[in-house]
PDB file of C-alpha atoms and ligand atoms in Angstrom:
ATOM      1  CA  MET A   1       4.806  -0.405  24.822  1.00  0.00           C
ATOM      2  CA  ILE A   2       6.545  -2.288  21.995  1.00  0.00           C
ATOM      3  CA  LYS A   3       4.511  -4.611  19.412  1.00  0.00           C
ATOM      4  CA  LYS A   4       6.742  -6.683  17.308  1.00  0.00           C
ATOM      5  CA  LEU A   5       6.927  -6.278  13.608  1.00  0.00           C
ATOM      6  CA  ILE A   6       9.910  -8.752  12.639  1.00  0.00           C
ATOM      7  CA  SER A   7      10.780 -11.236  14.611  1.00  0.00           C
ATOM      8  CA  GLU A   8      14.604 -12.787  15.453  1.00  0.00           C
ATOM      9  CA  LYS A   9      14.073 -15.578  13.750  1.00  0.00           C
ATOM     10  CA  GLU A  10      13.162 -13.760  10.599  1.00  0.00           C
ATOM     11  CA  ILE A  11      15.880 -11.299  10.920  1.00  0.00           C
ATOM     12  CA  ASN A  12      18.918 -13.750  10.841  1.00  0.00           C
ATOM     13  CA  THR A  13      17.124 -15.998   8.107  1.00  0.00           C
ATOM     14  CA  ARG A  14      17.191 -13.167   5.928  1.00  0.00           C
ATOM     15  CA  ILE A  15      20.439 -11.799   7.096  1.00  0.00           C
ATOM     16  CA  LYS A  16      21.843 -15.289   6.519  1.00  0.00           C
ATOM     17  CA  GLU A  17      20.786 -15.701   3.311  1.00  0.00           C
ATOM     18  CA  LEU A  18      21.454 -12.472   2.391  1.00  0.00           C
ATOM     19  CA  SER A  19      25.061 -13.351   3.124  1.00  0.00           C
ATOM     20  CA  ASN A  20      25.000 -16.020   0.775  1.00  0.00           C
ATOM     21  CA  GLU A  21      24.202 -13.543  -2.227  1.00  0.00           C
ATOM     22  CA  LEU A  22      26.639 -11.339  -1.248  1.00  0.00           C
ATOM     23  CA  TYR A  23      28.973 -14.179  -0.922  1.00  0.00           C
ATOM     24  CA  THR A  24      28.018 -15.432  -4.321  1.00  0.00           C
ATOM     25  CA  GLU A  25      28.972 -11.917  -5.530  1.00  0.00           C
ATOM     26  CA  TYR A  26      32.181 -11.455  -4.274  1.00  0.00           C
ATOM     27  CA  GLY A  27      33.417 -14.784  -4.236  1.00  0.00           C
ATOM     28  CA  ASN A  28      36.795 -15.110  -2.321  1.00  0.00           C
ATOM     29  CA  GLU A  29      37.853 -11.326  -3.354  1.00  0.00           C
ATOM     30  CA  GLU A  30      38.552  -9.043  -0.364  1.00  0.00           C
ATOM     31  CA  VAL A  31      35.248  -7.156   1.092  1.00  0.00           C
ATOM     32  CA  VAL A  32      35.876  -3.818   3.183  1.00  0.00           C
ATOM     33  CA  PHE A  33      32.556  -3.874   5.269  1.00  0.00           C
ATOM     34  CA  ILE A  34      31.461  -0.604   6.905  1.00  0.00           C
ATOM     35  CA  CYS A  35      29.099  -0.552   9.833  1.00  0.00           C
ATOM     36  CA  THR A  36      27.541   2.592  10.329  1.00  0.00           C
ATOM     37  CA  LEU A  37      27.476   3.258  14.142  1.00  0.00           C
ATOM     38  CA  LYS A  38      25.369   2.718  16.401  1.00  0.00           C
ATOM     39  CA  GLY A  39      22.484   1.360  14.308  1.00  0.00           C
ATOM     40  CA  ALA A  40      24.056  -1.301  12.092  1.00  0.00           C
ATOM     41  CA  VAL A  41      25.677  -2.853  14.815  1.00  0.00           C
ATOM     42  CA  PHE A  42      23.795  -5.996  15.614  1.00  0.00           C
ATOM     43  CA  PHE A  43      22.981  -6.172  11.732  1.00  0.00           C
ATOM     44  CA  ALA A  44      26.967  -6.374  10.685  1.00  0.00           C
ATOM     45  CA  CYS A  45      27.314  -8.706  13.837  1.00  0.00           C
ATOM     46  CA  GLU A  46      25.208 -11.482  12.326  1.00  0.00           C
ATOM     47  CA  LEU A  47      25.968 -10.838   8.856  1.00  0.00           C
ATOM     48  CA  LEU A  48      29.560 -10.865   9.363  1.00  0.00           C
ATOM     49  CA  LYS A  49      29.330 -14.369  11.085  1.00  0.00           C
ATOM     50  CA  LYS A  50      27.588 -15.582   8.594  1.00  0.00           C
ATOM     51  CA  TYR A  51      29.637 -14.718   5.508  1.00  0.00           C
ATOM     52  CA  LYS A  52      32.138 -17.193   4.307  1.00  0.00           C
ATOM     53  CA  GLY A  53      34.505 -15.027   2.090  1.00  0.00           C
ATOM     54  CA  ASP A  54      37.320 -12.569   3.202  1.00  0.00           C
ATOM     55  CA  ALA A  55      36.078  -9.424   4.897  1.00  0.00           C
ATOM     56  CA  ARG A  56      37.642  -6.981   6.801  1.00  0.00           C
ATOM     57  CA  LEU A  57      35.498  -4.561   9.399  1.00  0.00           C
ATOM     58  CA  GLU A  58      35.909  -0.910   9.987  1.00  0.00           C
ATOM     59  CA  PHE A  59      33.194   1.578  11.158  1.00  0.00           C
ATOM     60  CA  LEU A  60      31.996   5.360  10.383  1.00  0.00           C
ATOM     61  CA  ARG A  61      29.450   7.057  12.839  1.00  0.00           C
ATOM     62  CA  VAL A  62      27.487   9.873  11.352  1.00  0.00           C
ATOM     63  CA  SER A  63      24.262  11.359  13.362  1.00  0.00           C
ATOM     64  CA  SER A  64      20.956  13.259  11.608  1.00  0.00           C
ATOM     65  CA  TYR A  65      18.240  12.252  14.176  1.00  0.00           C
ATOM     66  CA  SER A  66      17.453  13.749  17.502  1.00  0.00           C
ATOM     67  CA  GLY A  67      14.214  11.627  18.935  1.00  0.00           C
ATOM     68  CA  ASP A  68      12.055  10.666  15.940  1.00  0.00           C
ATOM     69  CA  LYS A  69      12.517  13.708  13.743  1.00  0.00           C
ATOM     70  CA  SER A  70      15.326  13.497  11.215  1.00  0.00           C
ATOM     71  CA  SER A  71      17.227  16.778  11.080  1.00  0.00           C
ATOM     72  CA  GLY A  72      18.213  16.134   7.304  1.00  0.00           C
ATOM     73  CA  LYS A  73      21.653  17.500   8.245  1.00  0.00           C
ATOM     74  CA  VAL A  74      24.263  14.424   8.311  1.00  0.00           C
ATOM     75  CA  GLU A  75      27.493  14.834  10.424  1.00  0.00           C
ATOM     76  CA  LEU A  76      30.360  12.727  10.682  1.00  0.00           C
ATOM     77  CA  ASN A  77      31.196  11.734  14.211  1.00  0.00           C
ATOM     78  CA  LEU A  78      34.122   9.224  13.403  1.00  0.00           C
ATOM     79  CA  SER A  79      35.723   8.983  10.377  1.00  0.00           C
ATOM     80  CA  ILE A  80      37.671   6.357   8.158  1.00  0.00           C
ATOM     81  CA  SER A  81      41.302   6.338   6.354  1.00  0.00           C
ATOM     82  CA  GLU A  82      41.502   6.440   2.870  1.00  0.00           C
ATOM     83  CA  LYS A  83      44.061   3.566   3.328  1.00  0.00           C
ATOM     84  CA  ASN A  84      41.403   0.985   4.468  1.00  0.00           C
ATOM     85  CA  ILE A  85      39.061   2.005   1.233  1.00  0.00           C
ATOM     86  CA  LYS A  86      41.439   2.788  -2.016  1.00  0.00           C
ATOM     87  CA  ASP A  87      40.890   0.296  -4.442  1.00  0.00           C
ATOM     88  CA  LYS A  88      38.854  -1.749  -2.240  1.00  0.00           C
ATOM     89  CA  HIS A  89      35.489  -4.012  -2.741  1.00  0.00           C
ATOM     90  CA  VAL A  90      33.524  -1.809  -0.170  1.00  0.00           C
ATOM     91  CA  ILE A  91      29.446  -2.455   1.504  1.00  0.00           C
ATOM     92  CA  ILE A  92      28.202   0.105   3.754  1.00  0.00           C
ATOM     93  CA  LEU A  93      25.924  -1.492   5.990  1.00  0.00           C
ATOM     94  CA  GLU A  94      23.102   0.904   7.215  1.00  0.00           C
ATOM     95  CA  ASP A  95      20.242  -0.180   9.414  1.00  0.00           C
ATOM     96  CA  ILE A  96      17.550   1.678   8.377  1.00  0.00           C
ATOM     97  CA  VAL A  97      17.633   3.942   5.125  1.00  0.00           C
ATOM     98  CA  ASP A  98      14.424   6.433   5.567  1.00  0.00           C
ATOM     99  CA  THR A  99      14.721   9.379   3.875  1.00  0.00           C
ATOM    100  CA  GLY A 100      18.071   8.993   1.983  1.00  0.00           C
ATOM    101  CA  HIS A 101      20.242  11.674   3.251  1.00  0.00           C
ATOM    102  CA  THR A 102      22.472   9.527   5.210  1.00  0.00           C
ATOM    103  CA  LEU A 103      22.974   7.519   2.698  1.00  0.00           C
ATOM    104  CA  LYS A 104      23.401  10.039   0.168  1.00  0.00           C
ATOM    105  CA  PHE A 105      26.346  11.768   1.951  1.00  0.00           C
ATOM    106  CA  LEU A 106      27.675   8.261   3.284  1.00  0.00           C
ATOM    107  CA  LYS A 107      27.998   7.574  -0.503  1.00  0.00           C
ATOM    108  CA  GLY A 108      29.250  10.502  -1.468  1.00  0.00           C
ATOM    109  CA  TYR A 109      31.935  10.503   1.256  1.00  0.00           C
ATOM    110  CA  ILE A 110      33.143   6.847   0.466  1.00  0.00           C
ATOM    111  CA  SER A 111      33.111   7.281  -3.073  1.00  0.00           C
ATOM    112  CA  ASP A 112      35.676  10.201  -2.788  1.00  0.00           C
ATOM    113  CA  MET A 113      38.155   7.374  -1.340  1.00  0.00           C
ATOM    114  CA  LYS A 114      38.349   5.583  -4.952  1.00  0.00           C
ATOM    115  CA  PRO A 115      36.739   1.968  -4.035  1.00  0.00           C
ATOM    116  CA  LYS A 116      37.330  -0.161  -6.306  1.00  0.00           C
ATOM    117  CA  SER A 117      33.441  -0.897  -6.188  1.00  0.00           C
ATOM    118  CA  LEU A 118      30.889   0.259  -4.026  1.00  0.00           C
ATOM    119  CA  LYS A 119      28.012  -1.057  -2.555  1.00  0.00           C
ATOM    120  CA  ILE A 120      24.913  -0.639   0.079  1.00  0.00           C
ATOM    121  CA  VAL A 121      23.177  -3.221   2.120  1.00  0.00           C
ATOM    122  CA  THR A 122      20.309  -1.803   4.451  1.00  0.00           C
ATOM    123  CA  LEU A 123      18.335  -3.949   6.899  1.00  0.00           C
ATOM    124  CA  LEU A 124      15.453  -2.061   6.334  1.00  0.00           C
ATOM    125  CA  ASP A 125      14.015   0.188   3.941  1.00  0.00           C
ATOM    126  CA  LYS A 126      11.325   3.247   4.058  1.00  0.00           C
ATOM    127  CA  LYS A 127      11.209   3.337   0.550  1.00  0.00           C
ATOM    128  CA  GLU A 128       7.811   6.089   0.804  1.00  0.00           C
ATOM    129  CA  ARG A 129       9.930   8.381   3.234  1.00  0.00           C
ATOM    130  CA  ARG A 130      12.467   9.091   0.432  1.00  0.00           C
ATOM    131  CA  GLU A 131      13.604  12.631  -0.137  1.00  0.00           C
ATOM    132  CA  VAL A 132      16.685  12.711  -2.709  1.00  0.00           C
ATOM    133  CA  ASP A 133      17.202   9.918  -5.276  1.00  0.00           C
ATOM    134  CA  ILE A 134      19.117   7.178  -3.617  1.00  0.00           C
ATOM    135  CA  GLU A 135      18.511   3.419  -3.244  1.00  0.00           C
ATOM    136  CA  ALA A 136      20.203   0.746  -1.481  1.00  0.00           C
ATOM    137  CA  ASP A 137      21.670  -2.232  -3.488  1.00  0.00           C
ATOM    138  CA  TYR A 138      20.688  -5.183  -1.582  1.00  0.00           C
ATOM    139  CA  SER A 139      17.661  -4.688   1.675  1.00  0.00           C
ATOM    140  CA  CYS A 140      16.409  -7.084   4.387  1.00  0.00           C
ATOM    141  CA  PHE A 141      12.893  -6.181   4.787  1.00  0.00           C
ATOM    142  CA  GLU A 142      10.572  -3.005   3.286  1.00  0.00           C
ATOM    143  CA  ILE A 143       8.770  -1.573   5.448  1.00  0.00           C
ATOM    144  CA  GLU A 144       5.856   1.084   5.838  1.00  0.00           C
ATOM    145  CA  ASP A 145       6.167   4.691   6.943  1.00  0.00           C
ATOM    146  CA  LEU A 146       6.667   3.789  10.630  1.00  0.00           C
ATOM    147  CA  PHE A 147       8.969   4.537  13.387  1.00  0.00           C
ATOM    148  CA  VAL A 148      10.836   1.273  14.109  1.00  0.00           C
ATOM    149  CA  VAL A 149      13.060   0.016  16.980  1.00  0.00           C
ATOM    150  CA  GLY A 150      15.119  -2.968  17.877  1.00  0.00           C
ATOM    151  CA  TYR A 151      18.091  -5.000  16.822  1.00  0.00           C
ATOM    152  CA  GLY A 152      20.190  -1.917  16.773  1.00  0.00           C
ATOM    153  CA  LEU A 153      17.694   0.475  15.896  1.00  0.00           C
ATOM    154  CA  ASP A 154      17.379   3.106  18.845  1.00  0.00           C
ATOM    155  CA  TYR A 155      14.235   5.967  20.272  1.00  0.00           C
ATOM    156  CA  ASP A 156      16.188   8.188  21.815  1.00  0.00           C
ATOM    157  CA  GLN A 157      18.929   5.656  22.127  1.00  0.00           C
ATOM    158  CA  LYS A 158      16.801   3.304  24.243  1.00  0.00           C
ATOM    159  CA  TYR A 159      15.466  -0.081  22.834  1.00  0.00           C
ATOM    160  CA  ARG A 160      18.682  -1.010  20.656  1.00  0.00           C
ATOM    161  CA  ASN A 161      18.961  -4.175  22.868  1.00  0.00           C
ATOM    162  CA  LEU A 162      15.724  -5.652  21.785  1.00  0.00           C
ATOM    163  CA  PRO A 163      16.444  -8.567  19.703  1.00  0.00           C
ATOM    164  CA  TYR A 164      13.575  -7.907  17.394  1.00  0.00           C
ATOM    165  CA  ILE A 165      12.405  -5.188  15.410  1.00  0.00           C
ATOM    166  CA  GLY A 166       9.479  -3.491  17.175  1.00  0.00           C
ATOM    167  CA  VAL A 167       6.869  -0.162  16.991  1.00  0.00           C
ATOM    168  CA  VAL A 168       6.567   1.972  19.552  1.00  0.00           C
ATOM    169  CA  LYS A 169       3.058   2.409  20.435  1.00  0.00           C
TER     170      LYS A 169
HETATM  171  P1  IMP B 201      18.074   9.065   6.517  1.00  0.00           P
HETATM  172  O1  IMP B 201      19.248  10.223   6.729  1.00  0.00           O
HETATM  173  O2  IMP B 201      16.601   9.675   6.656  1.00  0.00           O
HETATM  174  O3  IMP B 201      17.767   8.241   5.489  1.00  0.00           O
HETATM  175  O4  IMP B 201      18.234   8.539   8.275  1.00  0.00           O
HETATM  176  C1  IMP B 201      18.564   7.579   8.628  1.00  0.00           C
HETATM  177  C2  IMP B 201      19.038   7.140   9.768  1.00  0.00           C
HETATM  178  O5  IMP B 201      18.164   7.502  10.408  1.00  0.00           O
HETATM  179  C3  IMP B 201      19.212   6.228   9.682  1.00  0.00           C
HETATM  180  O6  IMP B 201      20.373   5.179   9.604  1.00  0.00           O
HETATM  181  C4  IMP B 201      18.945   5.811  11.219  1.00  0.00           C
HETATM  182  O7  IMP B 201      19.637   6.183  12.405  1.00  0.00           O
HETATM  183  C5  IMP B 201      17.762   6.916  11.491  1.00  0.00           C
HETATM  184  N1  IMP B 201      16.487   6.527  11.450  1.00  0.00           N
HETATM  185  C6  IMP B 201      15.704   6.567  10.293  1.00  0.00           C
HETATM  186  N2  IMP B 201      14.142   5.819  10.832  1.00  0.00           N
HETATM  187  C7  IMP B 201      14.398   5.422  11.895  1.00  0.00           C
HETATM  188  C8  IMP B 201      13.573   4.291  12.498  1.00  0.00           C
HETATM  189  O8  IMP B 201      12.421   4.141  12.144  1.00  0.00           O
HETATM  190  N3  IMP B 201      14.022   4.015  13.964  1.00  0.00           N
HETATM  191  C9  IMP B 201      14.820   4.444  13.901  1.00  0.00           C
HETATM  192  N4  IMP B 201      16.189   5.369  13.396  1.00  0.00           N
HETATM  193  C10 IMP B 201      15.535   5.648  12.364  1.00  0.00           C
HETATM  194 MG1   MG B 202      22.086   5.003  11.296  1.00  0.00          MG
END
């Protein structure tokens, strides 16, 4: 059974608010949004549909989880071409920051390509779970130490298609 934690309406309202904040920050300068597959895909679609500025979309794929346990070891499964990053404003879109290992890896990987600027935007943040010293620049919701699914997030590849965020009971 899934217990609803954040409704679709709350999520979409917050994403719209965030897209406006980002537009205020970047104005009409081009921004490359990097969606991390697969979890951030719903978040990226919703944010980009609402974003009024000049946006590009790229994808990256990393993995570190199996079931509901983080292995701590981050692997890159789909890379990105340096020419799409170098000297550009870049925003990494994450579904959730948990231990922080994934984000640390992603930040290093993209920074090495010398973007003009780099920010991290996450849908969810589980701050109390952090194992490495890293923070997102923007997060939509801070949540407690719960394993959540829906709105792109999975438990063993299941429940990504739930339109809301819930906790598996
Ligand atoms: P980190 O490297 O521990 O910060 O883990 C980040 C990744 O683990 C996220 O991008 C998710 O794919 C996955 N993850 C962490 N917590 C959850 C959760 O509560 N539900 C689903 N996936 C999660
Ligand atoms: Mg992820």
